């Protein structure tokens, strides 16, 4: 399937928990194959197991992933940030 030019915008805000990771995984899986994901991050990190759930879902997505940090991507959130093919950070953001 061809990649579309309009990415699907998703957000990772706040602490990563098992339940927040499951919700984001469902959102990732609902993005059509071939559509890019633009994931905005503002998170202090959190559960390694929850973070692995998000990482796995992003790596399985067949449309490409771009990541950006709005303010903070610490701990597990920094690992998720690194999955992006294109990675950007707002001025003053922390990784």
Coordinates of N, CA and C in Angstrom, one line a residue:
X1 N 0.8 -1.2 0.0 CA 0.0 0.0 0.0 C 0.9 1.2 0.0
X2 N 0.5 2.2 -0.8 CA 1.3 3.5 -0.9 C 1.2 4.3 0.4
X3 N 2.3 5.0 0.7 CA 2.3 5.8 1.9 C 1.5 7.1 1.6
X4 N 0.7 7.5 2.5 CA -0.1 8.8 2.3 C 0.7 9.9 2.8
X5 N 0.4 11.1 2.3 CA 1.2 12.3 2.7 C 0.7 12.9 4.0
X6 N -0.5 12.6 4.4 CA -1.0 13.2 5.7 C -0.9 12.2 6.8
X7 N 0.0 12.4 7.7 CA 0.3 11.5 8.8 C -0.9 11.5 9.8
X8 N -1.1 10.4 10.5 CA -2.0 10.2 11.6 C -1.4 10.7 12.8
X9 N -1.9 11.8 13.4 CA -1.3 12.4 14.6 C -1.8 11.6 15.9
X10 N -0.8 11.1 16.7 CA -1.0 10.5 17.9 C -0.2 11.2 19.0
X11 N -0.6 11.0 20.3 CA 0.1 11.7 21.4 C 0.4 10.7 22.5
X12 N 1.6 10.9 23.1 CA 2.0 10.2 24.3 C 2.2 11.2 25.3
X13 N 1.2 11.4 26.2 CA 1.3 12.4 27.3 C 1.3 11.7 28.7
X14 N 2.1 12.2 29.6 CA 2.1 11.7 30.9 C 2.8 10.4 31.1
X15 N 2.7 9.9 32.3 CA 3.4 8.7 32.7 C 2.9 7.5 31.8
X16 N 3.9 6.6 31.4 CA 3.6 5.4 30.7 C 3.2 4.3 31.7
X17 N 1.9 3.9 31.6 CA 1.5 2.8 32.4 C 1.0 1.7 31.5
X18 N 0.7 0.5 32.1 CA 0.3 -0.6 31.3 C -1.0 -0.2 30.6
X19 N -1.9 0.5 31.3 CA -3.2 0.8 30.6 C -3.1 1.9 29.6
X20 N -2.2 2.9 29.8 CA -2.0 4.0 28.8 C -1.3 3.4 27.6
X21 N -0.4 2.4 27.8 CA 0.3 1.8 26.7 C -0.7 1.0 25.9
X22 N -1.6 0.3 26.5 CA -2.6 -0.5 25.8 C -3.5 0.4 25.0
X23 N -3.9 1.5 25.5 CA -4.7 2.4 24.8 C -4.0 3.0 23.5
X24 N -2.7 3.4 23.7 CA -2.0 3.9 22.6 C -1.7 2.8 21.6
X25 N -1.5 1.6 22.0 CA -1.3 0.5 21.1 C -2.5 0.3 20.2
X26 N -3.7 0.4 20.8 CA -5.0 0.3 20.0 C -5.1 1.4 19.0
X27 N -4.7 2.6 19.4 CA -4.7 3.8 18.5 C -3.7 3.6 17.3
X28 N -2.5 3.0 17.6 CA -1.5 2.8 16.6 C -2.0 1.7 15.6
X29 N -2.6 0.7 16.2 CA -3.1 -0.4 15.3 C -4.3 0.0 14.5
X30 N -5.0 1.1 14.8 CA -6.1 1.6 14.1 C -5.7 2.5 12.9
X31 N -4.4 2.9 12.8 CA -3.9 3.7 11.7 C -3.8 2.8 10.5
X32 N -4.4 3.2 9.4 CA -4.4 2.3 8.2 C -2.9 2.0 7.8
X33 N -2.7 0.8 7.3 CA -1.4 0.4 6.8 C -1.1 1.3 5.6
X34 N 0.1 1.8 5.6 CA 0.6 2.7 4.6 C 0.5 4.2 5.0
X35 N -0.2 4.5 6.1 CA -0.3 5.8 6.6 C 0.8 6.1 7.6
X36 N 1.5 7.2 7.5 CA 2.5 7.5 8.5 C 1.9 7.9 9.8
X37 N 2.6 7.6 10.9 CA 2.2 8.1 12.2 C 3.1 9.2 12.6
X38 N 2.5 10.3 13.1 CA 3.3 11.4 13.7 C 3.0 11.4 15.2
X39 N 3.9 10.9 16.0 CA 3.8 10.7 17.4 C 4.4 11.9 18.2
X40 N 3.6 12.6 18.9 CA 4.1 13.7 19.7 C 4.2 13.2 21.2
X41 N 5.4 13.5 21.8 CA 5.7 12.9 23.1 C 5.9 14.1 24.1
X42 N 5.3 13.9 25.3 CA 5.5 14.7 26.5 C 5.3 13.8 27.7
X43 N 6.4 13.1 28.1 CA 6.3 12.1 29.1 C 7.6 11.9 29.9
X44 N 7.4 11.7 31.2 CA 8.5 11.4 32.1 C 9.0 9.9 32.0
X45 N 8.3 9.2 31.2 CA 8.6 7.7 31.1 C 7.6 7.0 32.0
X46 N 8.1 5.8 32.5 CA 7.2 5.0 33.3 C 7.5 3.5 33.1
X47 N 6.5 2.7 33.0 CA 6.6 1.3 32.9 C 7.4 0.8 31.7
X48 N 8.4 0.0 32.0 CA 9.2 -0.6 30.9 C 8.3 -1.5 30.1
X49 N 7.5 -2.3 30.8 CA 6.6 -3.2 30.1 C 5.6 -2.5 29.2
X50 N 5.0 -1.4 29.7 CA 4.1 -0.6 28.9 C 4.9 0.0 27.7
X51 N 6.1 0.5 28.0 CA 6.9 1.1 26.9 C 7.2 0.1 25.8
X52 N 7.5 -1.1 26.2 CA 7.8 -2.2 25.2 C 6.6 -2.4 24.4
X53 N 5.4 -2.4 24.9 CA 4.1 -2.5 24.2 C 4.0 -1.5 23.1
X54 N 4.3 -0.2 23.4 CA 4.3 0.9 22.5 C 5.4 0.7 21.4
X55 N 6.6 0.4 21.8 CA 7.7 0.2 20.9 C 7.4 -0.9 19.9
X56 N 6.8 -2.0 20.3 CA 6.5 -3.1 19.5 C 5.5 -2.7 18.4
X57 N 4.4 -2.0 18.9 CA 3.3 -1.6 18.0 C 3.9 -0.7 16.9
X58 N 4.7 0.3 17.3 CA 5.3 1.2 16.4 C 6.2 0.5 15.4
X59 N 7.0 -0.4 15.8 CA 7.9 -1.1 14.9 C 7.1 -2.0 13.9
X60 N 5.9 -2.5 14.3 CA 5.1 -3.3 13.4 C 4.3 -2.5 12.4
X61 N 4.1 -1.2 12.7 CA 3.3 -0.4 11.8 C 4.0 -0.3 10.4
X62 N 3.3 -0.5 9.4 CA 3.9 -0.6 8.0 C 3.8 0.7 7.2
X63 N 3.6 1.9 7.9 CA 3.5 3.1 7.2 C 4.5 4.1 7.5
X64 N 5.4 3.8 8.5 CA 6.4 4.7 8.9 C 6.0 5.5 10.1
X65 N 7.0 5.9 10.9 CA 6.7 6.7 12.1 C 7.7 7.8 12.2
X66 N 7.1 9.0 12.6 CA 7.9 10.2 12.9 C 7.6 10.5 14.3
X67 N 8.6 11.0 15.1 CA 8.4 11.3 16.5 C 8.9 12.7 16.8
X68 N 8.2 13.4 17.7 CA 8.6 14.7 18.2 C 8.4 14.8 19.7
X69 N 9.3 15.6 20.3 CA 9.2 15.9 21.7 C 8.7 17.3 21.9
X70 N 7.6 17.4 22.6 CA 7.0 18.8 22.8 C 7.8 19.4 24.0
X71 N 8.0 18.7 25.1 CA 8.7 19.3 26.3 C 9.6 18.3 26.9
X72 N 9.2 17.0 27.1 CA 10.0 16.0 27.8 C 9.8 14.6 27.3
X73 N 10.9 13.9 27.1 CA 10.8 12.5 26.8 C 12.0 11.9 27.6
X74 N 11.6 11.4 28.8 CA 12.6 10.8 29.7 C 12.4 9.3 29.8
X75 N 13.4 8.7 30.2 CA 13.4 7.2 30.5 C 12.8 6.5 29.3
X76 N 11.8 5.7 29.5 CA 11.2 4.9 28.5 C 10.6 5.7 27.3
X77 N 10.2 6.9 27.6 CA 9.7 7.8 26.5 C 10.8 8.1 25.6
X78 N 12.1 8.2 26.1 CA 13.2 8.5 25.2 C 13.4 7.4 24.2
X79 N 13.3 6.1 24.7 CA 13.4 5.0 23.8 C 12.4 5.0 22.7
X80 N 11.1 5.3 23.1 CA 10.0 5.4 22.1 C 10.3 6.5 21.1
X81 N 10.9 7.6 21.5 CA 11.2 8.7 20.6 C 12.2 8.2 19.6
X82 N 13.1 7.4 19.9 CA 14.2 6.9 19.0 C 13.7 6.0 17.9
X83 N 12.4 5.5 18.0 CA 11.8 4.7 17.0 C 11.5 5.5 15.7
X84 N 11.3 6.8 15.9 CA 11.0 7.7 14.7 C 12.0 7.7 13.6
X85 N 11.6 7.6 12.4 CA 12.5 7.8 11.3 C 12.9 9.2 11.2
X86 N 12.0 10.1 11.4 CA 12.3 11.5 11.5 C 12.0 11.9 12.9
X87 N 13.0 12.5 13.6 CA 12.9 12.8 15.0 C 13.1 14.3 15.2
X88 N 12.2 15.0 15.8 CA 12.3 16.5 16.0 C 12.0 16.8 17.5
X89 N 12.6 17.9 18.0 CA 12.4 18.3 19.3 C 12.1 19.8 19.3
X90 N 11.1 20.2 20.1 CA 10.8 21.7 20.2 C 12.0 22.3 20.9
X91 N 12.1 23.6 20.7 CA 13.2 24.4 21.3 C 12.9 24.3 22.9
X92 N 14.0 24.0 23.6 CA 13.9 23.8 25.0 C 13.4 22.5 25.5
X93 N 13.0 21.6 24.6 CA 12.6 20.3 25.0 C 13.7 19.5 25.6
X94 N 13.4 18.5 26.4 CA 14.5 17.7 27.1 C 14.3 16.2 26.7
X95 N 15.4 15.6 26.5 CA 15.5 14.1 26.2 C 16.3 13.5 27.2

